[in-house]
mmCIF file of N, CA and C in Angstrom:
data_model
loop_
_atom_site.group_PDB
_atom_site.id
_atom_site.type_symbol
_atom_site.label_atom_id
_atom_site.label_comp_id
_atom_site.label_asym_id
_atom_site.label_seq_id
_atom_site.Cartn_x
_atom_site.Cartn_y
_atom_site.Cartn_z
ATOM 1 N N MET X 28 58.141 65.043 78.051
ATOM 2 C CA MET X 28 59.086 65.871 77.345
ATOM 3 C C MET X 28 60.181 64.976 76.777
ATOM 4 N N ASP X 29 60.561 65.243 75.546
ATOM 5 C CA ASP X 29 61.650 64.505 74.925
ATOM 6 C C ASP X 29 62.972 64.992 75.477
ATOM 7 N N SER X 30 63.873 64.067 75.749
ATOM 8 C CA SER X 30 65.227 64.466 76.132
ATOM 9 C C SER X 30 66.150 64.113 74.976
ATOM 10 N N PRO X 31 67.229 64.850 74.810
ATOM 11 C CA PRO X 31 68.150 64.557 73.718
ATOM 12 C C PRO X 31 68.870 63.238 73.954
ATOM 13 N N ASP X 32 69.488 62.675 72.907
ATOM 14 C CA ASP X 32 70.203 61.414 73.081
ATOM 15 C C ASP X 32 71.428 61.620 73.966
ATOM 16 N N ASP X 33 72.100 60.539 74.318
ATOM 17 C CA ASP X 33 73.156 60.610 75.331
ATOM 18 C C ASP X 33 74.409 61.359 74.896
ATOM 19 N N ARG X 34 74.487 61.787 73.649
ATOM 20 C CA ARG X 34 75.626 62.605 73.208
ATOM 21 C C ARG X 34 75.305 64.090 73.243
ATOM 22 N N CYS X 35 74.118 64.419 73.692
ATOM 23 C CA CYS X 35 73.639 65.801 73.582
ATOM 24 C C CYS X 35 73.223 66.407 74.912
ATOM 25 N N PHE X 36 73.199 67.708 74.888
ATOM 26 C CA PHE X 36 72.563 68.503 75.927
ATOM 27 C C PHE X 36 71.488 69.314 75.215
ATOM 28 N N LYS X 37 70.483 69.703 75.953
ATOM 29 C CA LYS X 37 69.368 70.441 75.360
ATOM 30 C C LYS X 37 69.143 71.720 76.156
ATOM 31 N N VAL X 38 68.965 72.823 75.438
ATOM 32 C CA VAL X 38 68.675 74.104 76.076
ATOM 33 C C VAL X 38 67.351 74.627 75.526
ATOM 34 N N ASN X 39 66.373 74.750 76.402
ATOM 35 C CA ASN X 39 65.112 75.386 76.027
ATOM 36 C C ASN X 39 65.235 76.866 76.338
ATOM 37 N N VAL X 40 64.899 77.698 75.363
ATOM 38 C CA VAL X 40 64.971 79.147 75.547
ATOM 39 C C VAL X 40 63.575 79.734 75.395
ATOM 40 N N ASP X 41 63.304 80.766 76.175
ATOM 41 C CA ASP X 41 62.010 81.430 76.072
ATOM 42 C C ASP X 41 62.164 82.891 76.454
ATOM 43 N N GLY X 42 61.550 83.724 75.684
ATOM 44 C CA GLY X 42 61.484 85.146 75.988
ATOM 45 C C GLY X 42 60.047 85.585 75.834
ATOM 46 N N SER X 43 59.601 86.448 76.706
ATOM 47 C CA SER X 43 58.216 86.910 76.603
ATOM 48 C C SER X 43 58.126 88.367 77.033
ATOM 49 N N ALA X 44 57.064 88.999 76.555
ATOM 50 C CA ALA X 44 56.817 90.399 76.904
ATOM 51 C C ALA X 44 55.333 90.578 77.183
ATOM 52 N N ARG X 45 55.034 91.466 78.086
ATOM 53 C CA ARG X 45 53.645 91.774 78.400
ATOM 54 C C ARG X 45 53.145 92.765 77.357
ATOM 55 N N GLY X 46 52.257 92.317 76.490
ATOM 56 C CA GLY X 46 51.767 93.173 75.415
ATOM 57 C C GLY X 46 52.765 93.243 74.268
ATOM 58 N N SER X 47 52.471 94.103 73.288
ATOM 59 C CA SER X 47 53.367 94.204 72.132
ATOM 60 C C SER X 47 54.689 94.858 72.500
ATOM 61 N N LEU X 48 54.693 95.669 73.529
ATOM 62 C CA LEU X 48 55.912 96.276 74.060
ATOM 63 C C LEU X 48 55.667 96.491 75.547
ATOM 64 N N GLY X 49 56.358 95.716 76.360
ATOM 65 C CA GLY X 49 56.119 95.814 77.795
ATOM 66 C C GLY X 49 57.209 95.128 78.589
ATOM 67 N N GLN X 50 56.969 94.975 79.886
ATOM 68 C CA GLN X 50 57.931 94.283 80.738
ATOM 69 C C GLN X 50 58.220 92.915 80.133
ATOM 70 N N ALA X 51 59.504 92.587 80.048
ATOM 71 C CA ALA X 51 59.900 91.349 79.377
ATOM 72 C C ALA X 51 60.849 90.550 80.254
ATOM 73 N N GLY X 52 60.879 89.262 79.986
ATOM 74 C CA GLY X 52 61.782 88.383 80.717
ATOM 75 C C GLY X 52 62.287 87.274 79.823
ATOM 76 N N ILE X 53 63.374 86.660 80.261
ATOM 77 C CA ILE X 53 63.950 85.531 79.528
ATOM 78 C C ILE X 53 64.174 84.382 80.498
ATOM 79 N N ARG X 54 64.194 83.173 79.948
ATOM 80 C CA ARG X 54 64.449 81.977 80.751
ATOM 81 C C ARG X 54 65.114 80.937 79.864
ATOM 82 N N ASP X 55 66.179 80.345 80.380
ATOM 83 C CA ASP X 55 66.891 79.271 79.693
ATOM 84 C C ASP X 55 66.988 78.086 80.647
ATOM 85 N N VAL X 56 66.751 76.883 80.124
ATOM 86 C CA VAL X 56 66.857 75.669 80.928
ATOM 87 C C VAL X 56 67.775 74.698 80.194
ATOM 88 N N LEU X 57 68.881 74.327 80.841
ATOM 89 C CA LEU X 57 69.855 73.389 80.280
ATOM 90 C C LEU X 57 69.621 72.021 80.895
ATOM 91 N N ARG X 58 69.483 70.993 80.033
ATOM 92 C CA ARG X 58 69.250 69.619 80.494
ATOM 93 C C ARG X 58 70.279 68.676 79.880
ATOM 94 N N ASP X 59 70.545 67.597 80.606
ATOM 95 C CA ASP X 59 71.415 66.561 80.052
ATOM 96 C C ASP X 59 70.581 65.588 79.222
ATOM 97 N N HIS X 60 71.217 64.517 78.742
ATOM 98 C CA HIS X 60 70.541 63.563 77.856
ATOM 99 C C HIS X 60 69.416 62.795 78.540
ATOM 100 N N LYS X 61 69.380 62.798 79.862
ATOM 101 C CA LYS X 61 68.311 62.119 80.597
ATOM 102 C C LYS X 61 67.170 63.071 80.950
ATOM 103 N N GLY X 62 67.332 64.338 80.583
ATOM 104 C CA GLY X 62 66.320 65.332 80.904
ATOM 105 C C GLY X 62 66.535 65.993 82.254
ATOM 106 N N LYS X 63 67.619 65.637 82.938
ATOM 107 C CA LYS X 63 67.920 66.231 84.241
ATOM 108 C C LYS X 63 68.312 67.694 84.055
ATOM 109 N N VAL X 64 67.669 68.557 84.819
ATOM 110 C CA VAL X 64 67.969 69.987 84.745
ATOM 111 C C VAL X 64 69.332 70.246 85.379
ATOM 112 N N LEU X 65 70.223 70.849 84.600
ATOM 113 C CA LEU X 65 71.566 71.184 85.074
ATOM 114 C C LEU X 65 71.683 72.647 85.464
ATOM 115 N N CYS X 66 70.903 73.492 84.802
ATOM 116 C CA CYS X 66 71.018 74.924 85.058
ATOM 117 C C CYS X 66 69.746 75.620 84.575
ATOM 118 N N ILE X 67 69.296 76.583 85.357
ATOM 119 C CA ILE X 67 68.177 77.434 84.957
ATOM 120 C C ILE X 67 68.632 78.878 85.101
ATOM 121 N N PHE X 68 68.369 79.653 84.072
ATOM 122 C CA PHE X 68 68.689 81.076 84.118
ATOM 123 C C PHE X 68 67.433 81.847 83.756
ATOM 124 N N SER X 69 67.131 82.882 84.525
ATOM 125 C CA SER X 69 66.020 83.764 84.158
ATOM 126 C C SER X 69 66.375 85.188 84.566
ATOM 127 N N ALA X 70 65.809 86.129 83.831
ATOM 128 C CA ALA X 70 66.095 87.534 84.117
ATOM 129 C C ALA X 70 64.987 88.418 83.573
ATOM 130 N N ASN X 71 64.763 89.526 84.241
ATOM 131 C CA ASN X 71 63.911 90.593 83.748
ATOM 132 C C ASN X 71 64.791 91.436 82.832
ATOM 133 N N ILE X 72 64.315 91.734 81.633
ATOM 134 C CA ILE X 72 65.138 92.506 80.694
ATOM 135 C C ILE X 72 64.522 93.865 80.364
ATOM 136 N N GLY X 73 63.622 94.328 81.204
ATOM 137 C CA GLY X 73 63.047 95.654 81.010
ATOM 138 C C GLY X 73 61.941 95.669 79.971
ATOM 139 N N ILE X 74 61.754 96.798 79.340
ATOM 140 C CA ILE X 74 60.700 96.979 78.337
ATOM 141 C C ILE X 74 61.223 96.522 76.976
ATOM 142 N N GLN X 75 60.602 95.498 76.424
ATOM 143 C CA GLN X 75 60.999 94.933 75.131
ATOM 144 C C GLN X 75 59.768 94.359 74.445
ATOM 145 N N ASP X 76 59.913 93.997 73.178
ATOM 146 C CA ASP X 76 58.888 93.232 72.482
ATOM 147 C C ASP X 76 59.244 91.748 72.610
ATOM 148 N N ALA X 77 58.306 90.873 72.269
ATOM 149 C CA ALA X 77 58.503 89.435 72.459
ATOM 150 C C ALA X 77 59.639 88.874 71.601
ATOM 151 N N VAL X 78 59.791 89.349 70.368
ATOM 152 C CA VAL X 78 60.860 88.840 69.498
ATOM 153 C C VAL X 78 62.225 89.202 70.070
ATOM 154 N N THR X 79 62.371 90.433 70.516
ATOM 155 C CA THR X 79 63.640 90.846 71.120
ATOM 156 C C THR X 79 63.929 90.014 72.365
ATOM 157 N N ALA X 80 62.912 89.753 73.166
ATOM 158 C CA ALA X 80 63.100 88.935 74.371
ATOM 159 C C ALA X 80 63.560 87.525 74.004
ATOM 160 N N GLU X 81 62.952 86.925 72.989
ATOM 161 C CA GLU X 81 63.342 85.564 72.581
ATOM 162 C C GLU X 81 64.774 85.547 72.045
ATOM 163 N N ILE X 82 65.139 86.559 71.266
ATOM 164 C CA ILE X 82 66.510 86.642 70.748
ATOM 165 C C ILE X 82 67.495 86.809 71.906
ATOM 166 N N GLN X 83 67.141 87.629 72.886
ATOM 167 C CA GLN X 83 68.021 87.795 74.045
ATOM 168 C C GLN X 83 68.133 86.502 74.850
ATOM 169 N N ALA X 84 67.048 85.743 74.944
ATOM 170 C CA ALA X 84 67.095 84.456 75.648
ATOM 171 C C ALA X 84 68.046 83.496 74.943
ATOM 172 N N LEU X 85 68.000 83.469 73.617
ATOM 173 C CA LEU X 85 68.898 82.595 72.862
ATOM 174 C C LEU X 85 70.348 83.048 72.990
ATOM 175 N N ALA X 86 70.568 84.351 72.945
ATOM 176 C CA ALA X 86 71.935 84.873 73.109
ATOM 177 C C ALA X 86 72.487 84.504 74.479
ATOM 178 N N ARG X 87 71.660 84.623 75.506
ATOM 179 C CA ARG X 87 72.107 84.272 76.863
ATOM 180 C C ARG X 87 72.373 82.776 76.976
ATOM 181 N N ALA X 88 71.562 81.958 76.324
ATOM 182 C CA ALA X 88 71.786 80.509 76.338
ATOM 183 C C ALA X 88 73.118 80.163 75.678
ATOM 184 N N CYS X 89 73.437 80.835 74.590
ATOM 185 C CA CYS X 89 74.730 80.614 73.925
ATOM 186 C C CYS X 89 75.879 80.997 74.847
ATOM 187 N N ASP X 90 75.757 82.139 75.521
ATOM 188 C CA ASP X 90 76.783 82.562 76.484
ATOM 189 C C ASP X 90 76.928 81.537 77.603
ATOM 190 N N LEU X 91 75.805 81.061 78.103
ATOM 191 C CA LEU X 91 75.802 80.074 79.179
ATOM 192 C C LEU X 91 76.544 78.808 78.759
ATOM 193 N N CYS X 92 76.229 78.299 77.581
ATOM 194 C CA CYS X 92 76.880 77.074 77.095
ATOM 195 C C CYS X 92 78.368 77.286 76.851
ATOM 196 N N ALA X 93 78.726 78.438 76.323
ATOM 197 C CA ALA X 93 80.140 78.731 76.057
ATOM 198 C C ALA X 93 80.943 78.840 77.348
ATOM 199 N N SER X 94 80.281 79.176 78.454
ATOM 200 C CA SER X 94 80.984 79.352 79.730
ATOM 201 C C SER X 94 81.136 78.053 80.513
ATOM 202 N N LYS X 95 80.563 76.964 80.019
ATOM 203 C CA LYS X 95 80.608 75.689 80.739
ATOM 204 C C LYS X 95 81.614 74.752 80.074
ATOM 205 N N PRO X 96 82.788 74.561 80.694
ATOM 206 C CA PRO X 96 83.821 73.703 80.096
ATOM 207 C C PRO X 96 83.342 72.276 79.837
ATOM 208 N N GLU X 97 82.420 71.780 80.663
ATOM 209 C CA GLU X 97 81.933 70.405 80.490
ATOM 210 C C GLU X 97 81.119 70.228 79.207
ATOM 211 N N LEU X 98 80.731 71.326 78.578
ATOM 212 C CA LEU X 98 79.971 71.235 77.327
ATOM 213 C C LEU X 98 80.863 71.313 76.093
ATOM 214 N N GLU X 99 82.141 71.595 76.295
ATOM 215 C CA GLU X 99 83.059 71.711 75.161
ATOM 216 C C GLU X 99 83.100 70.394 74.387
ATOM 217 N N GLY X 100 82.895 70.491 73.086
ATOM 218 C CA GLY X 100 82.918 69.316 72.224
ATOM 219 C C GLY X 100 81.646 68.488 72.250
ATOM 220 N N LYS X 101 80.641 68.903 72.996
ATOM 221 C CA LYS X 101 79.370 68.170 73.075
ATOM 222 C C LYS X 101 78.379 68.730 72.064
ATOM 223 N N ASN X 102 77.410 67.921 71.708
ATOM 224 C CA ASN X 102 76.312 68.388 70.863
ATOM 225 C C ASN X 102 75.312 69.110 71.755
ATOM 226 N N ILE X 103 74.917 70.285 71.329
ATOM 227 C CA ILE X 103 73.945 71.066 72.093
ATOM 228 C C ILE X 103 72.772 71.391 71.181
ATOM 229 N N VAL X 104 71.585 71.032 71.628
ATOM 230 C CA VAL X 104 70.361 71.301 70.892
ATOM 231 C C VAL X 104 69.687 72.503 71.548
ATOM 232 N N PHE X 105 69.465 73.560 70.763
ATOM 233 C CA PHE X 105 68.767 74.742 71.253
ATOM 234 C C PHE X 105 67.329 74.665 70.763
ATOM 235 N N VAL X 106 66.375 74.864 71.667
ATOM 236 C CA VAL X 106 64.962 74.781 71.314
ATOM 237 C C VAL X 106 64.292 76.119 71.594
ATOM 238 N N SER X 107 63.731 76.712 70.532
ATOM 239 C CA SER X 107 62.939 77.933 70.635
ATOM 240 C C SER X 107 61.652 77.692 69.860
ATOM 241 N N TYR X 108 60.549 78.109 70.423
ATOM 242 C CA TYR X 108 59.274 77.941 69.732
ATOM 243 C C TYR X 108 58.860 79.191 68.965
ATOM 244 N N SER X 109 59.787 80.126 68.800
ATOM 245 C CA SER X 109 59.512 81.331 68.026
ATOM 246 C C SER X 109 59.949 81.111 66.581
ATOM 247 N N LYS X 110 58.981 80.966 65.678
ATOM 248 C CA LYS X 110 59.304 80.778 64.260
ATOM 249 C C LYS X 110 60.074 81.970 63.707
ATOM 250 N N VAL X 111 59.737 83.166 64.166
ATOM 251 C CA VAL X 111 60.414 84.378 63.693
ATOM 252 C C VAL X 111 61.893 84.326 64.058
ATOM 253 N N VAL X 112 62.196 83.995 65.299
ATOM 254 C CA VAL X 112 63.590 83.964 65.752
ATOM 255 C C VAL X 112 64.365 82.851 65.061
ATOM 256 N N VAL X 113 63.804 81.665 64.988
ATOM 257 C CA VAL X 113 64.485 80.551 64.322
ATOM 258 C C VAL X 113 64.766 80.906 62.865
ATOM 259 N N SER X 114 63.791 81.520 62.199
ATOM 260 C CA SER X 114 63.973 81.934 60.810
ATOM 261 C C SER X 114 65.095 82.958 60.677
ATOM 262 N N ARG X 115 65.140 83.927 61.575
ATOM 263 C CA ARG X 115 66.191 84.958 61.501
ATOM 264 C C ARG X 115 67.573 84.364 61.744
ATOM 265 N N ILE X 116 67.682 83.432 62.657
ATOM 266 C CA ILE X 116 68.981 82.823 62.946
ATOM 267 C C ILE X 116 69.438 81.978 61.761
ATOM 268 N N ASN X 117 68.514 81.273 61.127
ATOM 269 C CA ASN X 117 68.860 80.368 60.027
ATOM 270 C C ASN X 117 68.984 81.051 58.673
ATOM 271 N N SER X 118 68.567 82.310 58.561
ATOM 272 C CA SER X 118 68.643 83.010 57.277
ATOM 273 C C SER X 118 69.990 83.711 57.135
ATOM 274 N N ASN X 119 70.202 84.316 55.979
ATOM 275 C CA ASN X 119 71.427 85.085 55.751
ATOM 276 C C ASN X 119 71.321 86.508 56.272
ATOM 277 N N GLY X 120 70.098 86.987 56.460
ATOM 278 C CA GLY X 120 69.896 88.361 56.906
ATOM 279 C C GLY X 120 69.910 88.486 58.417
ATOM 280 N N PHE X 121 69.619 89.696 58.887
ATOM 281 C CA PHE X 121 69.626 89.959 60.319
ATOM 282 C C PHE X 121 68.291 90.489 60.822
ATOM 283 N N GLY X 122 67.320 90.682 59.922
ATOM 284 C CA GLY X 122 66.036 91.207 60.358
ATOM 285 C C GLY X 122 66.152 92.652 60.799
ATOM 286 N N ASN X 123 65.468 92.981 61.845
ATOM 287 C CA ASN X 123 65.435 94.329 62.407
ATOM 288 C C ASN X 123 66.842 94.781 62.795
ATOM 289 N N LEU X 124 67.164 96.025 62.501
ATOM 290 C CA LEU X 124 68.494 96.566 62.794
ATOM 291 C C LEU X 124 68.864 96.437 64.270
ATOM 292 N N LYS X 125 67.879 96.579 65.164
ATOM 293 C CA LYS X 125 68.196 96.492 66.595
ATOM 294 C C LYS X 125 68.617 95.081 67.007
ATOM 295 N N HIS X 126 68.323 94.084 66.172
ATOM 296 C CA HIS X 126 68.705 92.701 66.480
ATOM 297 C C HIS X 126 70.026 92.290 65.838
ATOM 298 N N HIS X 127 70.574 93.139 64.988
ATOM 299 C CA HIS X 127 71.754 92.788 64.192
ATOM 300 C C HIS X 127 72.891 92.217 65.044
ATOM 301 N N GLN X 128 73.313 92.931 66.074
ATOM 302 C CA GLN X 128 74.459 92.491 66.876
ATOM 303 C C GLN X 128 74.164 91.194 67.629
ATOM 304 N N LEU X 129 72.970 91.083 68.203
ATOM 305 C CA LEU X 129 72.613 89.858 68.925
ATOM 306 C C LEU X 129 72.600 88.652 67.996
ATOM 307 N N ILE X 130 72.025 88.809 66.811
ATOM 308 C CA ILE X 130 71.975 87.692 65.862
ATOM 309 C C ILE X 130 73.375 87.332 65.395
ATOM 310 N N TYR X 131 74.197 88.325 65.142
ATOM 311 C CA TYR X 131 75.594 88.065 64.769
ATOM 312 C C TYR X 131 76.299 87.283 65.878
ATOM 313 N N ASP X 132 76.119 87.714 67.130
ATOM 314 C CA ASP X 132 76.746 87.027 68.265
ATOM 315 C C ASP X 132 76.244 85.593 68.406
ATOM 316 N N ILE X 133 74.942 85.391 68.243
ATOM 317 C CA ILE X 133 74.370 84.043 68.337
ATOM 318 C C ILE X 133 74.968 83.147 67.262
ATOM 319 N N ARG X 134 74.997 83.626 66.028
ATOM 320 C CA ARG X 134 75.572 82.821 64.943
ATOM 321 C C ARG X 134 77.036 82.494 65.211
ATOM 322 N N SER X 135 77.780 83.450 65.740
ATOM 323 C CA SER X 135 79.193 83.206 66.067
ATOM 324 C C SER X 135 79.319 82.115 67.121
ATOM 325 N N HIS X 136 78.494 82.196 68.170
ATOM 326 C CA HIS X 136 78.499 81.159 69.213
ATOM 327 C C HIS X 136 78.146 79.799 68.623
ATOM 328 N N LEU X 137 77.101 79.758 67.819
ATOM 329 C CA LEU X 137 76.656 78.481 67.252
ATOM 330 C C LEU X 137 77.725 77.872 66.356
ATOM 331 N N ASN X 138 78.436 78.697 65.615
ATOM 332 C CA ASN X 138 79.524 78.177 64.780
ATOM 333 C C ASN X 138 80.656 77.605 65.622
ATOM 334 N N ARG X 139 80.952 78.236 66.755
ATOM 335 C CA ARG X 139 82.005 77.728 67.646
ATOM 336 C C ARG X 139 81.564 76.463 68.369
ATOM 337 N N ILE X 140 80.298 76.459 68.810
ATOM 338 C CA ILE X 140 79.777 75.319 69.563
ATOM 339 C C ILE X 140 79.655 74.102 68.656
ATOM 340 N N GLY X 141 79.308 74.321 67.416
ATOM 341 C CA GLY X 141 79.178 73.205 66.483
ATOM 342 C C GLY X 141 77.833 73.197 65.937
#
């Protein structure tokens, strides 16, 4: 696994759902520049689709990073393997209406984090 350079921290985010709409969970893993795991967060988020789960995982990762004073002013690399979620975060739109607030919150966090 690649670790970020020594000026960075890396957060891997993952959300998944059983079937197209089913029991869903999220997991975030925060690592330092050496790849050392600093924090793992996981949660059951009830009945959701996979895209919603991935967006919730990213939102939780942003909250996690914002709550850690040691990350203030650091470069943080967020890694998601969901092309749909990455596209929605990087576009001007918000996609599905149910994702609007989460995407807005994620973008706000990312702008503050850098």
